[in-house]
Amino acid sequence: MSETSVRPDPVMAEIGRGMELGQRGEREAAREVFAGVWDRLGADGDPFHICALAHSMADVQDDPREELVWDLRALESADLVSDERARLAGVASPVAAFYPSLHLNLGDVYRRLGEWDLARAHLARGLDAVGTLGDDGYGQLIRGGLDRLAQRLAERSGEPLPEPPSDPLSVPLSESASEPTEANGPSSD
């Protein structure tokens, strides 16, 4: 096996197990799995693992303030992950493709917390980064989540919806989308 081959990653396998529990509605069990991984990783662990863990842990929180903590942790960690590190973990897309989902989740949790300006700022950053997504099921899911978030924010403020890019697949990642800020699959319910 060469240095650049994808190797089995027991941390990602454990995170995947927690994600499966969360997707089955077993949120408490998922939180327990994620908490165990977090106890082993800690704040100084591998940023790729922390990003994946935090992104997933945010999705199974019942309190939006706790969700926000994990979403912020995911975004902060994503800023430290290289494309090479992601590739070694088996991620085909560049790290830039993480940002639409990360900003979608932050925009949504800020909306639910009544932090309208922060919600709009993360919506804008998610829309700026959406061109990094493919035209596959995942890309469509995140675009749909951003559209729903935009609709909810527009309904709340009475302001018009932001203009979508004419060709969302050709929109470059803005410089601001890779700057650190305050940070999982779309949860814009």
Tab-separated table of C-alpha atoms in Angstrom:
chain	number	residue	atom	x	y	z
A	1	MET	CA	0.000	0.000	0.000
A	2	SER	CA	1.514	3.345	-0.998
A	3	GLU	CA	1.787	6.415	1.251
A	4	THR	CA	-1.081	8.104	-0.587
A	5	SER	CA	-3.502	5.165	-0.521
A	6	VAL	CA	-6.692	5.427	1.471
A	7	ARG	CA	-6.284	3.389	4.629
A	8	PRO	CA	-9.040	2.146	6.905
A	9	ASP	CA	-9.616	4.796	9.540
A	10	PRO	CA	-11.046	3.465	12.814
A	11	VAL	CA	-11.962	6.988	14.003
A	12	MET	CA	-14.022	7.623	10.868
A	13	ALA	CA	-15.607	4.180	11.231
A	14	GLU	CA	-16.687	5.092	14.765
A	15	ILE	CA	-18.023	8.472	13.581
A	16	GLY	CA	-19.889	6.614	10.822
A	17	ARG	CA	-21.447	4.337	13.438
A	18	GLY	CA	-22.656	7.391	15.354
A	19	MET	CA	-24.037	8.919	12.161
A	20	GLU	CA	-26.002	5.745	11.439
A	21	LEU	CA	-27.508	5.861	14.932
A	22	GLY	CA	-28.461	9.511	14.456
A	23	GLN	CA	-30.043	8.808	11.072
A	24	ARG	CA	-32.151	6.068	12.686
A	25	GLY	CA	-33.383	8.589	15.250
A	26	GLU	CA	-31.250	7.203	18.082
A	27	ARG	CA	-29.908	10.637	18.974
A	28	GLU	CA	-28.855	9.850	22.543
A	29	ALA	CA	-26.942	6.752	21.441
A	30	ALA	CA	-25.298	8.777	18.670
A	31	ARG	CA	-24.264	11.482	21.152
A	32	GLU	CA	-22.710	8.792	23.373
A	33	VAL	CA	-20.673	7.419	20.466
A	34	PHE	CA	-19.555	10.907	19.434
A	35	ALA	CA	-18.717	11.862	23.030
A	36	GLY	CA	-16.494	8.787	23.286
A	37	VAL	CA	-14.673	9.766	20.103
A	38	TRP	CA	-14.328	13.345	21.359
A	39	ASP	CA	-12.875	12.093	24.657
A	40	ARG	CA	-10.172	10.260	22.696
A	41	LEU	CA	-9.508	13.065	20.167
A	42	GLY	CA	-9.727	16.181	22.281
A	43	ALA	CA	-9.506	19.703	20.932
A	44	ASP	CA	-5.942	19.119	19.702
A	45	GLY	CA	-6.728	16.018	17.642
A	46	ASP	CA	-6.603	15.620	13.878
A	47	PRO	CA	-8.588	18.531	12.382
A	48	PHE	CA	-10.155	16.231	9.771
A	49	HIS	CA	-11.498	13.939	12.481
A	50	ILE	CA	-12.643	16.885	14.598
A	51	CYS	CA	-14.424	18.465	11.623
A	52	ALA	CA	-16.261	15.214	10.800
A	53	LEU	CA	-17.084	14.531	14.437
A	54	ALA	CA	-18.261	18.057	15.236
A	55	HIS	CA	-20.318	18.281	12.030
A	56	SER	CA	-22.074	15.040	12.998
A	57	MET	CA	-22.373	15.798	16.722
A	58	ALA	CA	-24.119	19.090	15.925
A	59	ASP	CA	-26.846	17.194	14.068
A	60	VAL	CA	-27.871	15.185	17.127
A	61	GLN	CA	-28.063	18.016	19.645
A	62	ASP	CA	-31.425	18.887	21.184
A	63	ASP	CA	-30.339	22.340	22.381
A	64	PRO	CA	-29.491	24.779	19.551
A	65	ARG	CA	-26.843	26.442	21.736
A	66	GLU	CA	-25.022	23.101	22.008
A	67	GLU	CA	-25.521	22.566	18.289
A	68	LEU	CA	-23.896	25.951	17.671
A	69	VAL	CA	-20.827	24.983	19.732
A	70	TRP	CA	-20.296	21.891	17.586
A	71	ASP	CA	-21.048	23.694	14.304
A	72	LEU	CA	-18.473	26.350	15.165
A	73	ARG	CA	-15.955	23.669	16.083
A	74	ALA	CA	-16.550	21.950	12.716
A	75	LEU	CA	-15.977	25.164	10.766
A	76	GLU	CA	-12.863	26.038	12.723
A	77	SER	CA	-11.434	22.569	12.124
A	78	ALA	CA	-12.276	22.622	8.403
A	79	ASP	CA	-10.046	25.662	8.081
A	80	LEU	CA	-7.129	23.451	9.221
A	81	VAL	CA	-7.751	20.494	6.885
A	82	SER	CA	-5.735	20.211	3.697
A	83	ASP	CA	-7.052	18.695	0.486
A	84	GLU	CA	-4.303	16.068	0.796
A	85	ARG	CA	-5.494	15.063	4.284
A	86	ALA	CA	-9.073	14.783	3.046
A	87	ARG	CA	-7.948	12.747	0.041
A	88	LEU	CA	-6.042	10.349	2.312
A	89	ALA	CA	-9.306	9.840	4.215
A	90	GLY	CA	-11.107	8.943	0.991
A	91	VAL	CA	-12.817	12.270	0.332
A	92	ALA	CA	-12.863	12.866	-3.423
A	93	SER	CA	-13.824	16.534	-3.326
A	94	PRO	CA	-11.616	19.397	-2.148
A	95	VAL	CA	-12.034	20.714	1.391
A	96	ALA	CA	-13.700	23.780	-0.137
A	97	ALA	CA	-16.748	21.564	-0.765
A	98	PHE	CA	-17.201	21.213	3.021
A	99	TYR	CA	-18.085	24.895	3.426
A	100	PRO	CA	-21.577	25.089	1.869
A	101	SER	CA	-22.880	22.536	4.371
A	102	LEU	CA	-20.966	24.027	7.301
A	103	HIS	CA	-22.347	27.497	6.564
A	104	LEU	CA	-25.836	26.107	5.942
A	105	ASN	CA	-25.841	24.559	9.391
A	106	LEU	CA	-24.509	27.695	11.036
A	107	GLY	CA	-27.017	29.878	9.206
A	108	ASP	CA	-29.847	27.618	10.283
A	109	VAL	CA	-28.843	27.395	13.938
A	110	TYR	CA	-28.332	31.157	14.118
A	111	ARG	CA	-31.810	31.569	12.577
A	112	ARG	CA	-33.311	29.332	15.253
A	113	LEU	CA	-31.474	31.328	17.932
A	114	GLY	CA	-32.841	34.612	16.523
A	115	GLU	CA	-29.392	35.838	15.442
A	116	TRP	CA	-30.643	37.121	12.093
A	117	ASP	CA	-27.532	38.995	10.940
A	118	LEU	CA	-25.294	36.010	11.642
A	119	ALA	CA	-27.798	33.708	9.933
A	120	ARG	CA	-27.767	35.904	6.817
A	121	ALA	CA	-23.968	36.149	6.864
A	122	HIS	CA	-23.589	32.360	6.906
A	123	LEU	CA	-26.263	31.969	4.246
A	124	ALA	CA	-24.265	34.356	2.036
A	125	ARG	CA	-21.061	32.438	2.678
A	126	GLY	CA	-22.801	29.149	1.925
A	127	LEU	CA	-24.159	30.548	-1.331
A	128	ASP	CA	-20.703	31.894	-2.221
A	129	ALA	CA	-19.233	28.419	-1.711
A	130	VAL	CA	-21.995	26.414	-3.423
A	131	GLY	CA	-20.050	26.307	-6.701
A	132	THR	CA	-17.665	23.819	-5.092
A	133	LEU	CA	-20.423	21.189	-4.976
A	134	GLY	CA	-21.084	18.680	-7.706
A	135	ASP	CA	-24.419	18.283	-9.440
A	136	ASP	CA	-25.146	15.096	-7.550
A	137	GLY	CA	-27.574	14.153	-4.804
A	138	TYR	CA	-25.418	15.679	-2.071
A	139	GLY	CA	-24.964	18.942	-3.979
A	140	GLN	CA	-28.694	19.139	-4.629
A	141	LEU	CA	-29.429	18.434	-0.955
A	142	ILE	CA	-27.188	21.274	0.228
A	143	ARG	CA	-28.456	23.690	-2.444
A	144	GLY	CA	-32.029	22.856	-1.397
A	145	GLY	CA	-31.137	23.479	2.252
A	146	LEU	CA	-29.602	26.855	1.373
A	147	ASP	CA	-32.706	27.730	-0.664
A	148	ARG	CA	-34.977	26.842	2.283
A	149	LEU	CA	-32.816	28.858	4.670
A	150	ALA	CA	-32.934	31.836	2.307
A	151	GLN	CA	-36.729	31.517	2.092
A	152	ARG	CA	-37.125	31.373	5.871
A	153	LEU	CA	-34.884	34.385	6.388
A	154	ALA	CA	-36.693	36.330	3.658
A	155	GLU	CA	-40.082	35.502	5.187
A	156	ARG	CA	-38.875	36.694	8.563
A	157	SER	CA	-37.367	39.952	7.312
A	158	GLY	CA	-39.649	40.750	4.409
A	159	GLU	CA	-36.526	41.278	2.296
A	160	PRO	CA	-36.212	39.705	-1.157
A	161	LEU	CA	-34.411	36.409	-1.536
A	162	PRO	CA	-30.762	36.601	-2.575
A	163	GLU	CA	-30.173	36.058	-6.275
A	164	PRO	CA	-28.941	32.533	-6.922
A	165	PRO	CA	-25.875	32.218	-9.146
A	166	SER	CA	-26.833	31.882	-12.812
A	167	ASP	CA	-24.733	28.724	-13.037
A	168	PRO	CA	-24.234	27.456	-9.480
A	169	LEU	CA	-21.623	24.933	-10.587
A	170	SER	CA	-19.366	27.651	-11.996
A	171	VAL	CA	-19.376	30.042	-9.044
A	172	PRO	CA	-15.872	30.213	-7.568
A	173	LEU	CA	-15.309	29.929	-3.850
A	174	SER	CA	-15.009	33.480	-2.543
A	175	GLU	CA	-11.990	34.409	-0.509
A	176	SER	CA	-14.212	34.994	2.507
A	177	ALA	CA	-15.466	31.403	2.485
A	178	SER	CA	-12.098	30.119	3.610
A	179	GLU	CA	-11.534	32.630	6.412
A	180	PRO	CA	-12.061	31.415	9.984
A	181	THR	CA	-15.356	32.432	11.598
A	182	GLU	CA	-17.453	31.440	14.479
A	183	ALA	CA	-19.228	26.282	12.461
A	184	ASN	CA	-23.220	19.530	9.580
A	185	GLY	CA	-25.715	17.930	6.744
A	186	PRO	CA	-28.447	20.323	6.404
A	187	SER	CA	-30.708	20.768	9.389
A	188	SER	CA	-32.693	23.755	8.233
A	189	ASP	CA	-35.961	22.651	9.800
